Short mmCIF file of C-alpha atoms in Angstrom, two decimals:
data_model
loop_
_atom_site.label_atom_id
_atom_site.label_comp_id
_atom_site.label_asym_id
_atom_site.label_seq_id
_atom_site.Cartn_x
_atom_site.Cartn_y
_atom_site.Cartn_z
CA MET A 190 27.98 71.09 -7.48
CA SER A 191 25.17 70.31 -9.95
CA THR A 192 21.16 68.80 -8.55
CA GLY A 193 20.23 67.68 -11.79
CA ILE A 194 18.14 64.52 -11.62
CA GLU A 195 19.47 61.83 -13.76
CA THR A 196 16.53 59.62 -13.96
CA ALA A 197 17.75 57.96 -17.63
CA GLY A 198 16.19 54.31 -17.64
CA VAL A 199 14.44 54.65 -14.57
CA PRO A 200 10.55 54.33 -15.16
CA ASP A 201 8.82 57.07 -14.22
CA ALA A 202 6.57 55.00 -11.52
CA ALA A 203 9.52 54.09 -9.29
CA ILE A 204 10.80 58.49 -8.92
CA PRO A 205 9.01 58.11 -5.25
CA GLU A 206 7.05 60.81 -4.13
CA LEU A 207 9.00 63.26 -1.54
CA VAL A 208 7.11 65.56 0.65
CA ILE A 209 9.72 68.66 2.57
CA ILE A 210 9.21 69.75 5.66
CA SER A 211 9.83 72.76 6.36
CA GLY A 212 8.22 75.57 8.97
CA MET A 213 9.16 77.41 12.10
CA SER A 214 11.25 76.68 14.73
CA GLY A 215 9.54 75.44 18.12
CA ALA A 216 6.87 74.56 16.17
CA GLY A 217 6.24 71.09 15.56
CA ARG A 218 8.73 70.23 12.29
CA SER A 219 10.20 66.92 14.84
CA THR A 220 6.96 65.84 14.76
CA ALA A 221 5.42 65.79 10.96
CA ALA A 222 8.95 64.25 10.83
CA LYS A 223 7.65 60.97 13.06
CA CYS A 224 4.84 60.69 11.38
CA LEU A 225 5.65 60.47 8.16
CA GLU A 226 8.59 58.06 9.48
CA ASP A 227 5.30 56.37 11.32
CA LEU A 228 3.72 55.90 7.94
CA GLY A 229 5.89 55.07 6.76
CA TRP A 230 8.27 57.65 4.73
CA PHE A 231 12.20 57.98 4.26
CA VAL A 232 12.79 60.72 6.41
CA VAL A 233 15.93 62.76 6.24
CA ASP A 234 16.38 65.32 9.21
CA ASN A 235 18.45 69.31 8.18
CA LEU A 236 19.48 68.02 4.69
CA PRO A 237 20.69 70.79 2.48
CA PRO A 238 18.14 71.96 0.65
CA ALA A 239 20.60 70.86 -2.76
CA LEU A 240 20.42 68.00 -1.65
CA ILE A 241 17.38 66.97 -2.21
CA PRO A 242 17.45 66.03 -6.09
CA THR A 243 20.46 63.64 -5.44
CA MET A 244 18.16 61.92 -3.05
CA VAL A 245 15.21 61.59 -4.87
CA GLU A 246 17.62 59.76 -7.43
CA LEU A 247 18.41 57.44 -4.81
CA GLY A 248 15.12 56.54 -3.93
CA ALA A 249 13.89 55.90 -7.52
CA ARG A 250 17.48 53.68 -8.17
CA SER A 251 15.62 52.21 -5.56
CA GLN A 252 14.26 49.54 -7.12
CA GLY A 253 10.60 50.27 -5.43
CA ASN A 254 12.36 50.19 -2.06
CA VAL A 255 11.57 53.81 -2.18
CA ALA A 256 8.57 55.15 -2.75
CA ARG A 257 8.39 57.69 -0.18
CA ILE A 258 10.43 60.61 0.51
CA ALA A 259 10.29 62.85 3.24
CA VAL A 260 13.00 66.08 4.21
CA VAL A 261 13.54 68.52 7.16
CA VAL A 262 14.80 71.10 5.47
CA ASP A 263 15.39 74.61 8.60
CA VAL A 264 17.94 77.35 9.06
CA ARG A 265 20.24 75.22 10.98
CA GLY A 266 21.08 74.86 7.03
CA ARG A 267 21.40 78.41 6.61
CA ARG A 268 24.02 78.84 4.72
CA PHE A 269 22.42 76.10 1.80
CA PHE A 270 18.92 78.16 2.10
CA ASP A 271 20.01 79.65 -1.04
CA ASN A 272 19.79 76.14 -2.58
CA LEU A 273 16.86 74.68 -2.44
CA ARG A 274 14.91 77.69 -5.09
CA GLU A 275 17.06 76.02 -7.26
CA SER A 276 16.43 72.30 -6.00
CA LEU A 277 12.32 73.40 -6.19
CA ALA A 278 13.08 74.35 -9.53
CA ASP A 279 15.14 71.27 -10.86
CA LEU A 280 12.94 68.78 -8.94
CA GLU A 281 9.53 70.52 -11.11
CA SER A 282 11.50 69.82 -14.98
CA LYS A 283 12.12 66.42 -13.39
CA SER A 284 7.97 65.50 -12.91
CA VAL A 285 8.57 65.46 -9.47
CA THR A 286 5.71 65.24 -6.98
CA ARG A 287 6.83 67.08 -4.51
CA ARG A 288 4.08 68.99 -1.61
CA ILE A 289 5.63 71.90 0.88
CA VAL A 290 4.66 71.28 4.72
CA PHE A 291 5.16 74.57 6.51
CA LEU A 292 4.53 74.58 10.00
CA GLU A 293 3.64 77.99 11.63
CA SER A 294 3.46 79.12 14.89
CA SER A 295 2.41 82.88 17.14
CA ASP A 296 4.90 84.25 18.77
CA ASP A 297 3.83 83.64 21.68
CA ALA A 298 3.66 80.44 21.24
CA LEU A 299 6.66 79.75 20.01
CA VAL A 300 9.09 81.91 22.95
CA ARG A 301 6.57 79.78 25.24
CA ARG A 302 7.85 76.71 23.77
CA PHE A 303 11.69 77.79 23.77
CA GLU A 304 11.50 79.09 27.89
CA SER A 305 10.06 75.64 28.85
CA VAL A 306 13.05 73.84 27.44
CA ARG A 307 15.10 75.76 28.21
CA ARG A 308 17.14 76.93 24.28
CA PRO A 309 18.03 79.59 22.64
CA HIS A 310 16.92 79.91 19.12
CA PRO A 311 18.75 79.61 15.86
CA LEU A 312 18.79 82.82 14.64
CA GLN A 313 18.56 84.80 17.83
CA GLY A 314 22.18 85.14 18.70
CA ASP A 315 23.49 87.71 21.34
CA GLY A 316 19.52 88.83 21.31
CA ARG A 317 16.49 87.45 22.66
CA ILE A 318 14.29 84.94 21.68
CA VAL A 319 12.32 87.75 19.81
CA ASP A 320 14.97 88.65 17.99
CA GLY A 321 15.72 84.47 16.45
CA ILE A 322 11.33 84.57 15.78
CA ALA A 323 11.88 87.82 13.63
CA ALA A 324 14.84 86.92 12.18
CA GLU A 325 13.77 83.58 10.86
CA ARG A 326 10.17 84.73 9.78
CA GLU A 327 11.60 86.80 7.11
CA LEU A 328 14.08 83.85 5.86
CA LEU A 329 11.12 81.41 5.74
CA ARG A 330 8.91 83.57 4.37
CA GLU A 331 9.26 83.27 0.85
CA LEU A 332 8.62 79.61 1.42
CA ARG A 333 5.75 79.73 3.25
CA GLY A 334 3.90 81.95 0.87
CA ASP A 335 5.28 78.28 -2.21
CA ALA A 336 4.41 76.26 1.11
CA ASP A 337 1.26 73.11 0.13
CA LEU A 338 0.16 72.88 3.86
CA VAL A 339 0.53 75.16 6.40
CA ILE A 340 -0.22 73.72 9.67
CA ASP A 341 -0.56 76.48 12.92
CA THR A 342 0.22 74.35 15.62
CA SER A 343 -0.36 77.51 18.14
CA SER A 344 -2.97 75.59 19.99
CA LEU A 345 -2.41 72.13 18.57
CA ASN A 346 -0.76 69.24 21.26
CA VAL A 347 1.64 66.66 19.51
CA HIS A 348 -1.49 63.89 19.19
CA GLU A 349 -3.95 67.10 17.67
CA LEU A 350 -0.93 67.60 15.36
CA ARG A 351 0.14 64.51 14.78
CA ALA A 352 -3.86 63.54 13.89
CA LYS A 353 -3.44 66.36 11.43
CA MET A 354 -0.09 64.89 9.54
CA ASP A 355 -2.64 61.25 9.57
CA ALA A 356 -5.24 63.21 8.09
CA GLN A 357 -3.26 64.61 4.80
CA PHE A 358 -1.04 61.73 3.84
CA ALA A 359 -2.43 57.58 5.62
CA GLY A 360 -4.66 57.59 2.25
CA GLU A 361 -7.27 55.93 1.83
CA GLU A 362 -6.21 52.64 4.34
CA GLU A 363 -8.04 53.29 7.87
CA PRO A 364 -5.43 54.24 10.38
CA GLU A 365 -4.41 52.06 12.48
CA LEU A 366 -4.97 53.04 16.80
CA ARG A 367 -1.55 52.78 19.17
CA ALA A 368 -2.28 53.42 22.45
CA THR A 369 0.16 54.19 25.63
CA VAL A 370 -1.08 53.79 28.61
CA MET A 371 0.78 55.06 31.04
CA SER A 372 0.66 54.41 35.66
CA PHE A 373 1.39 57.13 37.65
CA GLY A 374 0.98 58.97 40.59
CA PHE A 375 -0.59 61.54 40.82
CA LYS A 376 1.63 63.15 43.80
CA TYR A 377 3.80 63.75 41.58
CA GLY A 378 2.11 65.38 38.77
CA LEU A 379 -0.24 64.78 35.70
CA PRO A 380 1.05 63.70 33.26
CA VAL A 381 1.52 66.88 30.09
CA ASP A 382 0.40 63.79 27.17
CA ALA A 383 -1.79 62.24 28.64
CA ASP A 384 -5.09 62.36 26.29
CA LEU A 385 -7.40 60.33 29.37
CA VAL A 386 -6.81 60.16 32.81
CA VAL A 387 -8.48 58.01 35.07
CA ASP A 388 -8.06 57.64 39.46
CA MET A 389 -7.75 55.21 40.72
CA ARG A 390 -7.32 55.96 44.39
CA PHE A 391 -11.05 54.59 44.75
CA LEU A 392 -9.93 51.69 46.13
CA PRO A 393 -7.75 50.46 48.94
CA ASN A 394 -4.08 51.76 49.00
CA PRO A 395 -1.88 48.40 49.33
CA HIS A 396 1.19 50.86 50.84
CA TRP A 397 -0.96 50.11 54.23
CA VAL A 398 -0.65 46.94 53.23
CA PRO A 399 2.45 45.64 55.67
CA GLU A 400 3.60 42.16 53.78
CA LEU A 401 2.59 44.11 50.75
CA ARG A 402 5.02 47.77 50.35
CA GLN A 403 7.73 46.76 49.54
CA TYR A 404 6.25 45.26 46.14
CA THR A 405 4.67 47.79 43.42
CA GLY A 406 1.34 46.61 40.95
CA LEU A 407 3.79 43.72 38.89
CA ASN A 408 2.89 41.55 41.83
CA GLU A 409 0.65 38.96 41.82
CA GLU A 410 0.32 39.17 45.30
CA VAL A 411 -0.27 43.48 45.33
CA ALA A 412 -2.45 42.78 41.89
CA ALA A 413 -5.27 39.69 43.43
CA TYR A 414 -4.98 42.52 46.36
CA VAL A 415 -5.60 45.22 44.01
CA PHE A 416 -7.91 43.25 41.38
CA ASN A 417 -10.37 41.58 45.07
CA GLN A 418 -11.39 44.81 46.31
CA PRO A 419 -14.95 46.09 44.99
CA GLY A 420 -15.10 47.32 41.81
CA ALA A 421 -12.06 46.28 40.55
CA LYS A 422 -13.01 44.49 38.47
CA GLU A 423 -15.92 46.02 37.26
CA PHE A 424 -14.27 49.53 36.09
CA LEU A 425 -11.91 47.75 34.40
CA ASP A 426 -14.42 45.92 32.01
CA ARG A 427 -16.47 49.07 32.09
CA TYR A 428 -13.37 51.22 30.95
CA ALA A 429 -12.70 49.16 28.72
CA GLU A 430 -16.09 49.23 27.52
CA LEU A 431 -15.84 53.24 27.32
CA LEU A 432 -11.76 52.56 25.50
CA ARG A 433 -14.26 50.24 22.66
CA LEU A 434 -16.22 53.78 21.97
CA VAL A 435 -12.85 56.26 21.92
CA GLN A 436 -10.68 53.76 19.69
CA ALA A 437 -13.76 53.33 17.09
CA GLY A 438 -14.12 57.59 17.05
CA TYR A 439 -10.57 58.12 17.36
CA ARG A 440 -10.73 56.03 13.96
CA ARG A 441 -13.13 57.76 12.35
CA GLU A 442 -10.96 60.88 12.90
CA GLY A 443 -7.65 59.60 11.62
CA LYS A 444 -6.56 59.79 14.67
CA ARG A 445 -3.30 56.92 15.75
CA TYR A 446 -1.91 57.30 18.83
CA VAL A 447 -3.93 58.22 22.39
CA THR A 448 -2.53 57.77 25.86
CA ILE A 449 -4.26 56.92 28.69
CA ALA A 450 -3.52 58.02 32.22
CA VAL A 451 -4.41 55.82 35.08
CA GLY A 452 -2.80 57.34 38.66
CA CYS A 453 -3.21 56.43 42.20
CA THR A 454 -1.36 58.47 45.05
CA GLY A 455 2.22 57.03 43.55
CA GLY A 456 1.82 55.42 40.91
CA LYS A 457 3.02 53.01 42.00
CA HIS A 458 0.45 49.56 43.22
CA ARG A 459 -2.90 50.74 41.90
CA SER A 460 -1.78 52.21 38.83
CA VAL A 461 0.66 49.96 38.34
CA ALA A 462 -1.38 46.71 38.89
CA MET A 463 -4.68 48.14 36.26
CA SER A 464 -2.24 49.71 33.28
CA GLU A 465 -1.35 46.54 33.39
CA LYS A 466 -4.41 44.99 33.36
CA LEU A 467 -5.92 47.80 30.82
CA ALA A 468 -3.38 47.12 28.34
CA ALA A 469 -3.85 43.40 28.29
CA ARG A 470 -7.32 44.20 26.62
CA LEU A 471 -6.40 47.14 24.15
CA VAL A 472 -3.57 43.87 23.11
CA SER A 473 -6.58 41.33 22.87
CA GLU A 474 -8.79 43.82 20.78
CA GLY A 475 -5.82 44.46 18.20
CA VAL A 476 -4.85 47.81 18.96
CA GLU A 477 -0.94 48.07 19.07
CA THR A 478 0.03 49.27 22.61
CA VAL A 479 2.88 50.13 25.42
CA VAL A 480 3.34 49.76 28.95
CA VAL A 481 4.80 52.99 30.75
CA HIS A 482 4.99 52.85 34.83
CA ARG A 483 6.14 56.57 35.11
CA ASP A 484 6.75 56.50 39.13
CA VAL A 485 7.77 52.78 40.28
CA GLY A 486 10.79 53.49 41.09
CA ARG A 487 10.95 57.11 42.47
CA GLU A 488 9.97 56.44 45.96
#
């Protein structure tokens, strides 16, 4: 099958920019791809390398509707992996602007990640996870050497990896901040993806008010009870002011996502009411905000 990019009659300006995302399984390829998708890139996951030039050709003929393409290439497509070098050479001969992003991570970090999700490494076969990691490193060694950007995610969380991708691909425009405000119950554990955690247990618990116990913080009576308590409104005002300071810093650092976890004992009353009010403040200040009530209904 020919991999030539047929662009006769297509102006050079219409040929899309291309990013190839590859790297170690478990190192964050999906997160990197999702970040580019959020930035407006057209993302294709697990595309056989031989089809990359065809994808670029289709983008070139889209009349500018597909200006930036990101392709995730990994060992799931290992039958086609030998075609990658041929495709890259073809792209270079056609003056296609392309970058290779390689996601790296230490063996220890990768083993922990695979064990935490209880999934085998795609190359381990009947062996151990470390055997699959070693085989993959050897398979990807040459591609890693050709990468334009190598990101070591060994000690990065999801938000930090997104920040690094944003810094490389967000362009000159100041990235907008997106917030997730999540209510939770301390008795069910802290949210592992929280950037900021606040504790509402300094307020009286509506659980001990019989007529309010069955409801949640989404109920008007419960919310009124919470915000009529000493310190509740003051906390909301001061924390919203603090978040304005944090928002400015996040934007300067190119961080596009923040998760604010608001906790109480069971994640049903105080944290829910405060999360709703806090999210409303953020929205009023132009922050794209999603509210998640993690533990409502868990009892």
